[in-house]
Each structure stands twice: as C-alpha cells, then as structure tokens.
Short mmCIF file of N, CA, C and O in Angstrom, two decimals:
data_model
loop_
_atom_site.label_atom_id
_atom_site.label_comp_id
_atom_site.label_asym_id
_atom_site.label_seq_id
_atom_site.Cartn_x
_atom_site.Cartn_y
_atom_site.Cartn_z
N UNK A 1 112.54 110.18 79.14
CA UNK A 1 112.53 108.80 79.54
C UNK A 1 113.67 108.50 80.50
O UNK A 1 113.77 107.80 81.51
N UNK A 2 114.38 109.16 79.93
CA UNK A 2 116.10 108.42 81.26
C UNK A 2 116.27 109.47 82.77
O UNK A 2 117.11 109.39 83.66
N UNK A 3 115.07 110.46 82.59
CA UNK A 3 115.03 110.84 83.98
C UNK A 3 114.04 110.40 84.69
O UNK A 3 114.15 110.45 85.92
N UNK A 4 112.72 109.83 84.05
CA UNK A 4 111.86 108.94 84.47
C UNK A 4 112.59 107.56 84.97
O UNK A 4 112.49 107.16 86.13
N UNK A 5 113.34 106.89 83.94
CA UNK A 5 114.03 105.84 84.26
C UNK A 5 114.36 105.70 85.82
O UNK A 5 113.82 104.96 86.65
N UNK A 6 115.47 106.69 86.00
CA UNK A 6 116.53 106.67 86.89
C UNK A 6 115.63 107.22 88.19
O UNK A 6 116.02 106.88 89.31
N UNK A 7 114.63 107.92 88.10
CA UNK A 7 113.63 108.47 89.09
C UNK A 7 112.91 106.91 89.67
O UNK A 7 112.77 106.67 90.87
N UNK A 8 112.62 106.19 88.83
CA UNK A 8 111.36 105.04 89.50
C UNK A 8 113.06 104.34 90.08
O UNK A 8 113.12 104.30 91.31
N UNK A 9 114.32 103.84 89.36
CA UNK A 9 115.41 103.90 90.40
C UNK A 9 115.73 104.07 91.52
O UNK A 9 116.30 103.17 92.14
N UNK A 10 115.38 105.52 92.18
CA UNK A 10 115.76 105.85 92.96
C UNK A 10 117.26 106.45 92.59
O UNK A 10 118.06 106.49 93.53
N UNK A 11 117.53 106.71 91.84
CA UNK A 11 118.58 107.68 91.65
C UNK A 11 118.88 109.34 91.68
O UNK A 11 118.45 110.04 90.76
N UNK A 12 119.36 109.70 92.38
CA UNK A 12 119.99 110.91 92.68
C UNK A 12 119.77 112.03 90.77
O UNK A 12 120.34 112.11 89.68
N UNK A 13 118.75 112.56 91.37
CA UNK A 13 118.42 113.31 89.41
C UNK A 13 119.30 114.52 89.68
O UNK A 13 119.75 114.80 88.57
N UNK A 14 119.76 115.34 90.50
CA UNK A 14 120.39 116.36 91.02
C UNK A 14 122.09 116.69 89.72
O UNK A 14 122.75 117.59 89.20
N UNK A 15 122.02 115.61 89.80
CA UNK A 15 123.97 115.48 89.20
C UNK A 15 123.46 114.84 87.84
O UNK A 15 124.20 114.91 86.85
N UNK A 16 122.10 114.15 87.75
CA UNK A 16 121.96 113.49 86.41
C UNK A 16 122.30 114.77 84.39
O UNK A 16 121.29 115.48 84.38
N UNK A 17 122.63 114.92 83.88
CA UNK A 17 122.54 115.41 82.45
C UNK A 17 122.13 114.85 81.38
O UNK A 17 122.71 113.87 80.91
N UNK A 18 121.10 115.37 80.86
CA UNK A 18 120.87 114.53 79.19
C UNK A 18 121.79 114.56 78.59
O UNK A 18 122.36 115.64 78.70
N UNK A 19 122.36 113.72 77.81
CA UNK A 19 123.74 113.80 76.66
C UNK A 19 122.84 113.37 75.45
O UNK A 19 122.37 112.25 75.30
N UNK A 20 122.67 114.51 74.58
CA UNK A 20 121.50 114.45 73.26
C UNK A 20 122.20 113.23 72.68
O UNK A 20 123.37 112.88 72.79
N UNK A 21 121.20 112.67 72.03
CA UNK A 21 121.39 111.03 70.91
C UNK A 21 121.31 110.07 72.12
O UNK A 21 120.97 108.91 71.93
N UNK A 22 121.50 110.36 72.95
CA UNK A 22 122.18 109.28 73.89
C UNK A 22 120.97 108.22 73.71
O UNK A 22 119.86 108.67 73.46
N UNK A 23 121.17 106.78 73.82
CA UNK A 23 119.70 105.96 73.74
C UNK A 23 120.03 105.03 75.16
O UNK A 23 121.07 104.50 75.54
N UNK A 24 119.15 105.05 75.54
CA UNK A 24 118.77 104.00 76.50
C UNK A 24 117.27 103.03 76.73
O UNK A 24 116.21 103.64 76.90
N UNK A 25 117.28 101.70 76.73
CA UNK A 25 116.57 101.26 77.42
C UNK A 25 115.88 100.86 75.51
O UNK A 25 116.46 100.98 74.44
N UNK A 26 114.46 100.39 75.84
CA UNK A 26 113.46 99.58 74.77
C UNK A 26 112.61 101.05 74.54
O UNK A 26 112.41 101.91 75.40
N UNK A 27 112.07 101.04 72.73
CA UNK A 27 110.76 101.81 72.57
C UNK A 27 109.81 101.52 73.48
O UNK A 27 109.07 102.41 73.91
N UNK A 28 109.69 99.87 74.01
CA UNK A 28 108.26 99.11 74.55
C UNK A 28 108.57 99.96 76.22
O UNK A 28 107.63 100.37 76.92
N UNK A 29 109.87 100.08 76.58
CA UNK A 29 110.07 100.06 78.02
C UNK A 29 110.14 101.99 78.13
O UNK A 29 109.63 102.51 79.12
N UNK A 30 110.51 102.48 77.55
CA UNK A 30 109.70 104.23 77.25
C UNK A 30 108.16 104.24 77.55
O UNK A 30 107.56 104.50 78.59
N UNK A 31 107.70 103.86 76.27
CA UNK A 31 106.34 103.61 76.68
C UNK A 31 105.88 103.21 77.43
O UNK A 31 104.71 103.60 77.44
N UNK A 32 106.09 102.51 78.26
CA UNK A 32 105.68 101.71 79.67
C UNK A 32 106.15 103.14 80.66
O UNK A 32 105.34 103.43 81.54
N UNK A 33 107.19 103.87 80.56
CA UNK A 33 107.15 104.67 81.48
C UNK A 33 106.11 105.63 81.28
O UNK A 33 105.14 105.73 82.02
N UNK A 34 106.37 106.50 80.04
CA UNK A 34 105.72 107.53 79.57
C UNK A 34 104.15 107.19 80.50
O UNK A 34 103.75 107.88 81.44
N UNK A 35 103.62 106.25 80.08
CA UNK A 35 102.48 105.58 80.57
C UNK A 35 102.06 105.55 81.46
O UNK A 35 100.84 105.69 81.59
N UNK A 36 103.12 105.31 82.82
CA UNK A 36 102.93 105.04 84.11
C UNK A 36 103.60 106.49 85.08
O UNK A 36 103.91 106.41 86.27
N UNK A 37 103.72 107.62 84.31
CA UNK A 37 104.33 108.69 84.72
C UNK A 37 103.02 110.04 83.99
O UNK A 37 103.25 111.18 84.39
N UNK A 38 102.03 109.92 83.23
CA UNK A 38 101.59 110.67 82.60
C UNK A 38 100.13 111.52 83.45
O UNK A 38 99.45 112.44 82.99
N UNK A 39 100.04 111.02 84.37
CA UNK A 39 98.55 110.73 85.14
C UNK A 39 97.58 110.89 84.40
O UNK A 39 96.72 111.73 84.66
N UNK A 40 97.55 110.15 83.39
CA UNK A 40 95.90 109.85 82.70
C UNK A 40 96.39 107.83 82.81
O UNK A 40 97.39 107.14 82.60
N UNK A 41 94.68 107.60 83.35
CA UNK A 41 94.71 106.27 82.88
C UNK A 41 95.13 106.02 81.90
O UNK A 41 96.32 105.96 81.60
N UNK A 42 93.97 105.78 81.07
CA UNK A 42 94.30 105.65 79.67
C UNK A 42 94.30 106.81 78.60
O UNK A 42 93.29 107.31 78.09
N UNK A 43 95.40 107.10 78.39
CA UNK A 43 95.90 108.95 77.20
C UNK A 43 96.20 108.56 76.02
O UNK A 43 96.95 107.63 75.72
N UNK A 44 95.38 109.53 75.09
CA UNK A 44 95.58 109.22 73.93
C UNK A 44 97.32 109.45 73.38
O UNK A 44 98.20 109.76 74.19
N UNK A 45 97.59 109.25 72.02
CA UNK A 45 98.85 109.64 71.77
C UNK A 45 98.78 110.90 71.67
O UNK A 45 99.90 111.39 71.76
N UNK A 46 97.65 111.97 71.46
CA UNK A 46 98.03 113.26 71.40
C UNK A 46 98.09 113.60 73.41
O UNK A 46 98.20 114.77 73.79
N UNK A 47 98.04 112.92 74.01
CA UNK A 47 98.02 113.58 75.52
C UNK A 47 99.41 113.08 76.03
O UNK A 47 100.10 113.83 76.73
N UNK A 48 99.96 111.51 75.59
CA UNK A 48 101.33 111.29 75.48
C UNK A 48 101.96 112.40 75.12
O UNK A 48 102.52 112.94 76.07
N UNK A 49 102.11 113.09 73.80
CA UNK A 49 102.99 114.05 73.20
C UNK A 49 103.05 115.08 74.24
O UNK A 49 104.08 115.41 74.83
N UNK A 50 102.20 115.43 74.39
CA UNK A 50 101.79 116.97 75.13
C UNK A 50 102.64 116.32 76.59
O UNK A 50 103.82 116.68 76.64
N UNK A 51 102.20 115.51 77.61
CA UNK A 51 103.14 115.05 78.35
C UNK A 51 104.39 115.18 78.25
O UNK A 51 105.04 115.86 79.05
N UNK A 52 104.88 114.59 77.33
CA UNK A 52 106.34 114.42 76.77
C UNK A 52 106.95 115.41 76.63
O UNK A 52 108.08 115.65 77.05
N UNK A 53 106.21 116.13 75.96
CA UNK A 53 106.66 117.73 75.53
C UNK A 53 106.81 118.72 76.90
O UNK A 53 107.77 119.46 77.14
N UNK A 54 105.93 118.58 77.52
CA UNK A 54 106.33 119.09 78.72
C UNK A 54 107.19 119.07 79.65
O UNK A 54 107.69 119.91 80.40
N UNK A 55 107.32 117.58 79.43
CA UNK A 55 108.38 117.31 80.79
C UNK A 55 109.74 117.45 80.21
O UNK A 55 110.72 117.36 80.95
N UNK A 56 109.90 117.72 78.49
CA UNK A 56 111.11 117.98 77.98
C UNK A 56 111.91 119.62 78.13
O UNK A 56 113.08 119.99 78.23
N UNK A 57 110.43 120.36 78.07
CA UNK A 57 110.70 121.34 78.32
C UNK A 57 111.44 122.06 79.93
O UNK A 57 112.22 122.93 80.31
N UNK A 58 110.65 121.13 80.39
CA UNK A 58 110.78 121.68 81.79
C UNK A 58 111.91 121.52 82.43
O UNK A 58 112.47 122.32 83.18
N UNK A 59 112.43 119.89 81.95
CA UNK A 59 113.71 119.40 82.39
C UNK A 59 114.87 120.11 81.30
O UNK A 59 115.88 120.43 81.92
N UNK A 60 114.91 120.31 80.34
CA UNK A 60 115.90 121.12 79.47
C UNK A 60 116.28 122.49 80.40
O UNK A 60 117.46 122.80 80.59
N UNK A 61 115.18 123.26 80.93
CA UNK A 61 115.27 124.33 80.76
C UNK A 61 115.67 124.33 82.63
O UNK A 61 115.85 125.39 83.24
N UNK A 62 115.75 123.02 83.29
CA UNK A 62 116.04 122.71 84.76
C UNK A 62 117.25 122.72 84.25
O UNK A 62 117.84 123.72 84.65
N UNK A 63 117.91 122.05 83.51
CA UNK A 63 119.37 121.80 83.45
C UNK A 63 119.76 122.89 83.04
O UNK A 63 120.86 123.19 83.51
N UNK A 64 119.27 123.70 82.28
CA UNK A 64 120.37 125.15 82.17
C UNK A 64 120.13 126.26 82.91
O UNK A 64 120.34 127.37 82.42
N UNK A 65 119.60 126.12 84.31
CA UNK A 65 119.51 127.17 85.09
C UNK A 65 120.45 126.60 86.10
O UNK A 65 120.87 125.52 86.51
N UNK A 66 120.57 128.05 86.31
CA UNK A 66 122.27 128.12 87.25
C UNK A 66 121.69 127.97 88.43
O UNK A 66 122.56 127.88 89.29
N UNK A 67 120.72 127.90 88.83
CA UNK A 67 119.92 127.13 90.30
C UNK A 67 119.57 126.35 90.65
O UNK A 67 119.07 126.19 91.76
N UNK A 68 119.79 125.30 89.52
CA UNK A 68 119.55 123.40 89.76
C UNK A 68 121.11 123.23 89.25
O UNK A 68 121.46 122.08 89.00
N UNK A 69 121.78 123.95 89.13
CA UNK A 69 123.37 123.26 89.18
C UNK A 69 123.88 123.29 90.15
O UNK A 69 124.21 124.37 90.64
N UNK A 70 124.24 121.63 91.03
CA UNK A 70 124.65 121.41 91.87
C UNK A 70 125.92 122.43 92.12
O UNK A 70 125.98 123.13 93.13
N UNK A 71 126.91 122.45 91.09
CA UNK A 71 128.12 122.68 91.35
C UNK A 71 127.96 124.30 91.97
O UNK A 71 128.92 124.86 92.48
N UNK A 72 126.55 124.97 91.84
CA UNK A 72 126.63 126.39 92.42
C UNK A 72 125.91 126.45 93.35
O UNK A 72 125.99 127.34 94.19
N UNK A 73 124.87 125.29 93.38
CA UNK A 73 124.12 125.57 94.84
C UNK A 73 124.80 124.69 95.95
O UNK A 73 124.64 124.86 97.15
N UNK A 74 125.31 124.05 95.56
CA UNK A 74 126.46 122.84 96.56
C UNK A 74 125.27 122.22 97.45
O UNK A 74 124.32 121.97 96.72
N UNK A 75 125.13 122.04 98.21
CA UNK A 75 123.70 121.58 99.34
C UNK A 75 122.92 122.39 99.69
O UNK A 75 122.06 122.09 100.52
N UNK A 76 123.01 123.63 99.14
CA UNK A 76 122.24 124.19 100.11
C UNK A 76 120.99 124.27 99.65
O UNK A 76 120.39 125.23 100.15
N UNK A 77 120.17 123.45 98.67
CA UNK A 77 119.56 123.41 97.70
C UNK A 77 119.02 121.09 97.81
O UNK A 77 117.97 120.79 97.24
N UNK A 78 119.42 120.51 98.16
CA UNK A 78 119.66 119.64 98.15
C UNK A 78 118.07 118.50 98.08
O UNK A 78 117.40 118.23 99.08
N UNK A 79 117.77 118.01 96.66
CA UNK A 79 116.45 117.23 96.58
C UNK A 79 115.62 118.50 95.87
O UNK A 79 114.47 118.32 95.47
N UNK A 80 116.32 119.90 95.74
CA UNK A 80 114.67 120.41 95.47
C UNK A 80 114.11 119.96 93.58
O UNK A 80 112.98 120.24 93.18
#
C-alpha cells in the first residue's frame, strides 16, 4: 500500500524502504488503492490477496537486491 500510495503521488520509489509495522493511511483508503492498482474491474478477495501477495513479493525482494540500491547503482540505473 505505501508504495502504491507514494506512486499515484508521484514520488520518487527509488530511495523509498518499507519499515515493517510501519502504518499508514485508512483500511478504507488501502482498499481503494489495492482496488484501483489490481487490473481486475471488479476482483474477488481471493484475486485481491493473490495481487497483494505479489506485489509484496516482488517489492521485498526489489529492496534487497543490490541492483535497485540506489546507493550502488548511483544514476546509472535511474527510474528503472
């Protein structure tokens, strides 16, 4: 949700980190993203999960590769 958040933002996701527990924002206003980020019209809650689950995976496993860390690719890498 808080890289969805900061994405419809317009914020720089490059330098962004999850900090686990961390809470931000409404259950109602998650769901409203989850929703409007999932590409199914209307998805059941098992196609939510599976969504969710995915994009947790994907982004966890973005942040611990040493090739989406800014501090090692410096620009030369920049938006990917």
């Amino acid at each position: 949700f808080q890289y969805l958040r900061r994405y419809d933002q317009q914020h720089n996701l490059d330098t962004f980190y999850y900090v686990k527990h961390s809470v931000e924002g409404s259950p109602a206003e998650c769901l409203q993203q989850f929703l409007l980020h999932c590409g199914i019209t209307d998805p059941s809650w098992s196609e939510l999960r599976n969504f969710t689950w995915f994009l947790n995976v994907q982004l966890r496993d973005c942040e611990s590769s040493v090739f989406c860390n800014p501090n090692f690719v410096q620009d030369t890498l920049q938006g990917f």
